[in-house]
PDB file of C-alpha atoms in Angstrom:
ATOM      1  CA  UNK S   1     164.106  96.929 109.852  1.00  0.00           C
ATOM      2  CA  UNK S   2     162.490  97.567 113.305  1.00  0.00           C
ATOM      3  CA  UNK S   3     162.586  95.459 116.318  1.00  0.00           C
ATOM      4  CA  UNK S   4     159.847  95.401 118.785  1.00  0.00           C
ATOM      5  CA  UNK S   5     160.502  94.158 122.579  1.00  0.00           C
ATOM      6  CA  UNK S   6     157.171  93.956 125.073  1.00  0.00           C
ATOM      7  CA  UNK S   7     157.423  93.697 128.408  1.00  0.00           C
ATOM      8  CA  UNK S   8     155.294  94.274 131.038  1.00  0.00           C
ATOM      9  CA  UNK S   9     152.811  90.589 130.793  1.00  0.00           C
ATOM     10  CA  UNK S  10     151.426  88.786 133.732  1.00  0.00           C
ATOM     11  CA  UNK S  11     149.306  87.257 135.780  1.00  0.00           C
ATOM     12  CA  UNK S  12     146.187  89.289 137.338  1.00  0.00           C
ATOM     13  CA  UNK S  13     143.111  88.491 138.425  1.00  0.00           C
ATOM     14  CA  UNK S  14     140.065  89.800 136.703  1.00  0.00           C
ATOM     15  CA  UNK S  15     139.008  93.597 137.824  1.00  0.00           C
ATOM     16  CA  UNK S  16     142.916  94.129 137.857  1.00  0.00           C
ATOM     17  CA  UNK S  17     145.726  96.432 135.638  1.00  0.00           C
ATOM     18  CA  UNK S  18     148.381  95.893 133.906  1.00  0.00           C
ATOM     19  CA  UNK S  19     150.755  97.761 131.549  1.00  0.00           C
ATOM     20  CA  UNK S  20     152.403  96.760 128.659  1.00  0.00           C
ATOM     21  CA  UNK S  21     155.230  98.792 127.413  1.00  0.00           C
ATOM     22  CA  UNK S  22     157.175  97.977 123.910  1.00  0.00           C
ATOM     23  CA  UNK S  23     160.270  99.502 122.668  1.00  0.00           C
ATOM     24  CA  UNK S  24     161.283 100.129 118.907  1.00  0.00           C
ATOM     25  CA  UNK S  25     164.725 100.456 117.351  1.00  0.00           C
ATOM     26  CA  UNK S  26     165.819 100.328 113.808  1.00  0.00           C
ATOM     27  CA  UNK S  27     164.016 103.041 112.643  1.00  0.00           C
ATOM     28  CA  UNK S  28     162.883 106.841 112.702  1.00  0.00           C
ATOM     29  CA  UNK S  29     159.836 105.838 115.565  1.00  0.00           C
ATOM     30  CA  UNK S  30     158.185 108.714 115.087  1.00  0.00           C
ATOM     31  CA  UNK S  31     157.700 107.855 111.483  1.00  0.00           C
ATOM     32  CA  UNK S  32     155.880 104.483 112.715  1.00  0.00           C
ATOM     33  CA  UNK S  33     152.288 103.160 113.168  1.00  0.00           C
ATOM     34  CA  UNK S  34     152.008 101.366 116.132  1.00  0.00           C
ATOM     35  CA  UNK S  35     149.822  98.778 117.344  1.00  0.00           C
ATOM     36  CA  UNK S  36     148.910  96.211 119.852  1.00  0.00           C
ATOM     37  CA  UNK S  37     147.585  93.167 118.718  1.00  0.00           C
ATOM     38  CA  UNK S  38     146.428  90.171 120.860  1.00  0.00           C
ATOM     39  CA  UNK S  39     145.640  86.431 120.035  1.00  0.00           C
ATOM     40  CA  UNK S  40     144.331  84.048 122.729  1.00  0.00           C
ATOM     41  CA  UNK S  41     144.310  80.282 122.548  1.00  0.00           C
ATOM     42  CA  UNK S  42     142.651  78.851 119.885  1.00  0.00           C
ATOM     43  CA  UNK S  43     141.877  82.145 118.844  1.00  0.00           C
ATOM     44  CA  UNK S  44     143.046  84.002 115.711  1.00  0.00           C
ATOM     45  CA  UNK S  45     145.017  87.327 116.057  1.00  0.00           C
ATOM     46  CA  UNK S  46     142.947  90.694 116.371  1.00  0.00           C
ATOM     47  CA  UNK S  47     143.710  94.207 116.530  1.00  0.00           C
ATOM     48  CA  UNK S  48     143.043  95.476 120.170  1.00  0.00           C
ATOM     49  CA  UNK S  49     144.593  99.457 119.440  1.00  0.00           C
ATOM     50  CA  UNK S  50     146.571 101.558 117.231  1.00  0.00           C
ATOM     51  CA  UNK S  51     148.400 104.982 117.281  1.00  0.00           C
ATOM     52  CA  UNK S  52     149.386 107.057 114.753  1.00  0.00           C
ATOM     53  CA  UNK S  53     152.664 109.254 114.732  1.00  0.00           C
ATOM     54  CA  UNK S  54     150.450 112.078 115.332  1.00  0.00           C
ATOM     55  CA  UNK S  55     148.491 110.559 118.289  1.00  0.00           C
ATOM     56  CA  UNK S  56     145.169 109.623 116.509  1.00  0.00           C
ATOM     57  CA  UNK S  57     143.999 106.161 118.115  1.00  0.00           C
ATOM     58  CA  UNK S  58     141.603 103.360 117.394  1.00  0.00           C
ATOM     59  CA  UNK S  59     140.214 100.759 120.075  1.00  0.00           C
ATOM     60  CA  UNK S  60     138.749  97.267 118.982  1.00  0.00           C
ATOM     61  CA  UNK S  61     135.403  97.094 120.336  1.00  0.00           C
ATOM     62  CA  UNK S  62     135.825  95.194 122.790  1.00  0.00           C
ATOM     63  CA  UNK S  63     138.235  97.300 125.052  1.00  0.00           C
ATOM     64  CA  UNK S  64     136.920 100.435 124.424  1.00  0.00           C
ATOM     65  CA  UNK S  65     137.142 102.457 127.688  1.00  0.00           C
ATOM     66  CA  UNK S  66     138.647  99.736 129.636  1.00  0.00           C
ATOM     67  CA  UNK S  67     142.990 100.006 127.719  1.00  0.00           C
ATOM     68  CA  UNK S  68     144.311 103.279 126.612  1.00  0.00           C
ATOM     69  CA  UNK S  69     147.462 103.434 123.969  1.00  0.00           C
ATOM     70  CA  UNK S  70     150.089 105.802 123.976  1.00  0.00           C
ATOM     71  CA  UNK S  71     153.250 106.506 122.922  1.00  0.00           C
ATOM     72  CA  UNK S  72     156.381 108.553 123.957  1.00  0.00           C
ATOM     73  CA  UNK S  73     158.556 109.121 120.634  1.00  0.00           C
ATOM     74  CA  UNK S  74     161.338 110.845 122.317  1.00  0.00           C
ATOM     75  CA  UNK S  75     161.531 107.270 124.505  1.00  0.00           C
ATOM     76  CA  UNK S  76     160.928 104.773 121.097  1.00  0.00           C
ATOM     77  CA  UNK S  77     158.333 103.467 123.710  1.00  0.00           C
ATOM     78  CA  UNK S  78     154.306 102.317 123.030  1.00  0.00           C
ATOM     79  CA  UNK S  79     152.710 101.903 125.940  1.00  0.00           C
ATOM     80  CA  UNK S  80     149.350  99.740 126.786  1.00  0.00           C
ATOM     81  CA  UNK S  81     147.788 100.787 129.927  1.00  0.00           C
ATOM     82  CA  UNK S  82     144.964  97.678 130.532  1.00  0.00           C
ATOM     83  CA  UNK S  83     142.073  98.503 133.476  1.00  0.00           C
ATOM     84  CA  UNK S  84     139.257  96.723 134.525  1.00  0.00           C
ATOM     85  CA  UNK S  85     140.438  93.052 133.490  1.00  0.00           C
ATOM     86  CA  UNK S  86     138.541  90.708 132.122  1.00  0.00           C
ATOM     87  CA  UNK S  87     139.486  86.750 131.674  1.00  0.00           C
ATOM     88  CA  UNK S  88     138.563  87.360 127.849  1.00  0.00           C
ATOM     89  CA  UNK S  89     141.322  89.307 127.914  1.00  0.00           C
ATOM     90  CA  UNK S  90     143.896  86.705 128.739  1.00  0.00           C
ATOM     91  CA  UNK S  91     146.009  86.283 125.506  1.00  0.00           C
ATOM     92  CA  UNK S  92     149.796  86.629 124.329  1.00  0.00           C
ATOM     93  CA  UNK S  93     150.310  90.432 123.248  1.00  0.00           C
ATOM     94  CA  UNK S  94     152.243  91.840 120.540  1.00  0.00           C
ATOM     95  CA  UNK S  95     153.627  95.058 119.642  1.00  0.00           C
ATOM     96  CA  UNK S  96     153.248  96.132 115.604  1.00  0.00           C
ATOM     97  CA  UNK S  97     154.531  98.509 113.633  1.00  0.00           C
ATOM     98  CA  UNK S  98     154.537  99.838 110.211  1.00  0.00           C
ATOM     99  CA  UNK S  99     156.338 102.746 108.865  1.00  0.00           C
ATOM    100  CA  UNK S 100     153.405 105.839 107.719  1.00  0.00           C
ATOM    101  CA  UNK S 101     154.833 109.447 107.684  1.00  0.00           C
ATOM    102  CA  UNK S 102     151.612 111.236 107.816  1.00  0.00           C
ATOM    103  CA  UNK S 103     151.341 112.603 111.051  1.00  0.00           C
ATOM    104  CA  UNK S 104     147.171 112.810 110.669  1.00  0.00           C
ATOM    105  CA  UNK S 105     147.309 109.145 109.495  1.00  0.00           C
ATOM    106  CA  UNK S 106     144.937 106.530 111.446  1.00  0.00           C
ATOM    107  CA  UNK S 107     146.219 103.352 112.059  1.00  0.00           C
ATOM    108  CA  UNK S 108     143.812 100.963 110.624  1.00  0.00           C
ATOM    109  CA  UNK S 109     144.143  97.484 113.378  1.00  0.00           C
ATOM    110  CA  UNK S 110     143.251  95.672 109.748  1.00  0.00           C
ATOM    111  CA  UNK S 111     144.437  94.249 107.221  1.00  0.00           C
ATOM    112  CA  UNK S 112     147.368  92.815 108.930  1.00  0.00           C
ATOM    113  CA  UNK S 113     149.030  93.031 106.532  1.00  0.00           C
ATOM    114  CA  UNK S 114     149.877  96.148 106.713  1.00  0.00           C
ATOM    115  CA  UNK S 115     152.138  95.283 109.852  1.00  0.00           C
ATOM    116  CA  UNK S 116     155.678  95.000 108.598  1.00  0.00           C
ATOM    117  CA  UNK S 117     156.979  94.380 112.448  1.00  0.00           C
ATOM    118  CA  UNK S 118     156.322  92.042 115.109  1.00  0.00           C
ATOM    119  CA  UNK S 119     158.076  91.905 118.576  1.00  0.00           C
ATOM    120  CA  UNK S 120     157.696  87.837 120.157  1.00  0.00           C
ATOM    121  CA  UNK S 121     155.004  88.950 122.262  1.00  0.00           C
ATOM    122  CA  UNK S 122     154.098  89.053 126.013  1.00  0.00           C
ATOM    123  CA  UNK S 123     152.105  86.913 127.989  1.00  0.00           C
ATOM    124  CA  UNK S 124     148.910  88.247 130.097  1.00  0.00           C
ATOM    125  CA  UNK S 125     147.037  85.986 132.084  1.00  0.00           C
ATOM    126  CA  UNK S 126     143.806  86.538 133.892  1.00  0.00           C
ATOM    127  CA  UNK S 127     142.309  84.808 136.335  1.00  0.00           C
ATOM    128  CA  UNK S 128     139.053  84.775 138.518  1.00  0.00           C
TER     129      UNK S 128
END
């Protein structure tokens, strides 16, 4: 088992940062896929980014050049740095992982299904 905590949600108002930081136990983190996944009101879940043990990244679309993923594996920690708000952005946020031992591996954001872990989220608001 791994257990995902976020932290780091809040209230900004659009043009603003914020930065989202989760924190694995459980297992060997450097072993893991991690994500960030996002689901507004009304709204079904989406992938927003991934990273692989080895550092390879993918970006939805929609937040390309505007949130940057990273990860520290000596800390267990995924971090979510989020620039240039937008109110589309506003949405609960939730930390993912599955367990992929392939360094090189991508992190496909779908099927999500593949996501064996979910942390309860973290709230980011934006207003204008």
């Amino acid at each position: 088992q791994v257990q995902l905590v976020e932290s780091g949600g809040g209230s900004v108002q659009a043009g603003g940062s914020l930065r989202l930081s989760c924190t694995a136990s459980g297992k060997t983190y450097s072993s893991l896929c991690m994500g960030w996944f996002r689901r507004a009101p009304g709204q079904e879940r989406e992938g927003v980014a991934s990273i692989g043990s080895g550092g390879a990244t993918t970006y939805a679309d929609s937040i390309k050049g505007r949130f940057v993923i990273s990860r520290d594996n000596a800390k267990n920690t995924l971090i979510l740095q989020m620039n240039s708000l937008e109110r589309e952005d506003a949405a609960m946020y939730y930390c993912a992982a599955f367990e992929r031992y392939n360094a090189d591996y991508i992190c496909p954001l779908t099927p999500q299904w593949l996501w064996d872990y979910w942390g309860q989220g973290t709230q980011v608001t934006v207003s204008s």
